[in-house]
Amino acid sequence: MSTEIDPALLKILACPEDKGSVLYVAGECIYNPRLHKAYPIRDGIPVMLMNEARQVSDAEHERLMGVAIDPRA
């Protein structure tokens, strides 16, 4: 089973908490840099549930911002 996420899906994903755009961190998470929240990807499916998101530290935020892809760009 492929773990790639459809680029069309990535373009329409939004954070369920603030409804804003999110970034894609390949093989790791969907990331909201405004709230410092990372949503998991399981079996190639983004889990966009607020209770599944994890809070990200400032150091991890910097790392994620260095590797994240903006699917809307």
Short mmCIF file of C-alpha atoms in Angstrom, two decimals:
data_model
loop_
_atom_site.label_atom_id
_atom_site.label_comp_id
_atom_site.label_asym_id
_atom_site.label_seq_id
_atom_site.Cartn_x
_atom_site.Cartn_y
_atom_site.Cartn_z
CA MET A 1 0.00 0.00 0.00
CA SER A 2 1.33 3.43 -0.95
CA THR A 3 1.92 5.99 1.75
CA GLU A 4 1.95 8.90 -0.69
CA ILE A 5 -0.74 11.51 -0.15
CA ASP A 6 -2.66 12.75 -3.17
CA PRO A 7 -1.43 16.30 -3.98
CA ALA A 8 -5.04 17.38 -4.68
CA LEU A 9 -5.99 16.35 -1.14
CA LEU A 10 -3.03 18.23 0.35
CA LYS A 11 -4.15 21.43 -1.38
CA ILE A 12 -7.58 21.37 0.27
CA LEU A 13 -6.61 20.24 3.77
CA ALA A 14 -7.16 22.78 6.54
CA CYS A 15 -6.57 22.78 10.25
CA PRO A 16 -9.78 21.77 12.04
CA GLU A 17 -9.01 24.19 14.87
CA ASP A 18 -8.29 27.49 13.11
CA LYS A 19 -9.48 26.52 9.59
CA GLY A 20 -6.21 27.82 8.12
CA SER A 21 -3.88 26.21 5.61
CA VAL A 22 -1.40 23.55 6.72
CA LEU A 23 2.03 22.36 5.64
CA TYR A 24 3.06 18.85 4.63
CA VAL A 25 6.08 17.19 6.22
CA ALA A 26 6.66 14.15 4.00
CA GLY A 27 6.37 10.86 5.83
CA GLU A 28 5.83 12.59 9.16
CA CYS A 29 2.86 14.90 9.67
CA ILE A 30 0.56 17.67 8.54
CA TYR A 31 1.69 20.81 10.34
CA ASN A 32 -0.05 24.01 11.41
CA PRO A 33 2.77 26.49 12.12
CA ARG A 34 0.43 29.13 13.57
CA LEU A 35 -0.72 26.87 16.42
CA HIS A 36 2.44 24.69 16.55
CA LYS A 37 0.30 21.57 16.08
CA ALA A 38 1.24 18.44 14.16
CA TYR A 39 -1.39 16.04 12.85
CA PRO A 40 -0.31 12.44 12.29
CA ILE A 41 -0.33 10.58 8.99
CA ARG A 42 -1.36 6.93 9.35
CA ASP A 43 -1.13 4.53 6.41
CA GLY A 44 -0.91 7.51 4.07
CA ILE A 45 -4.04 9.15 5.50
CA PRO A 46 -3.83 12.50 7.33
CA VAL A 47 -5.64 12.26 10.67
CA MET A 48 -7.08 15.77 10.97
CA LEU A 49 -8.73 15.42 14.37
CA MET A 50 -8.00 17.99 17.08
CA ASN A 51 -7.64 15.32 19.76
CA GLU A 52 -5.01 13.53 17.61
CA ALA A 53 -2.81 16.62 17.15
CA ARG A 54 0.28 17.04 19.25
CA GLN A 55 1.75 20.31 20.46
CA VAL A 56 5.16 21.09 18.97
CA SER A 57 8.02 22.76 20.87
CA ASP A 58 9.79 25.84 19.51
CA ALA A 59 12.83 23.74 18.56
CA GLU A 60 10.72 21.20 16.70
CA HIS A 61 8.79 24.03 15.04
CA GLU A 62 12.06 25.34 13.59
CA ARG A 63 12.98 21.86 12.33
CA LEU A 64 9.56 21.28 10.76
CA MET A 65 9.60 24.68 9.07
CA GLY A 66 12.92 23.73 7.49
CA VAL A 67 11.51 20.62 5.83
CA ALA A 68 7.81 21.38 5.40
CA ILE A 69 6.22 21.79 1.99
CA ASP A 70 3.41 24.25 1.31
CA PRO A 71 1.07 22.24 -0.95
CA ARG A 72 -0.67 25.43 -2.09
CA ALA A 73 2.51 27.04 -3.41
#
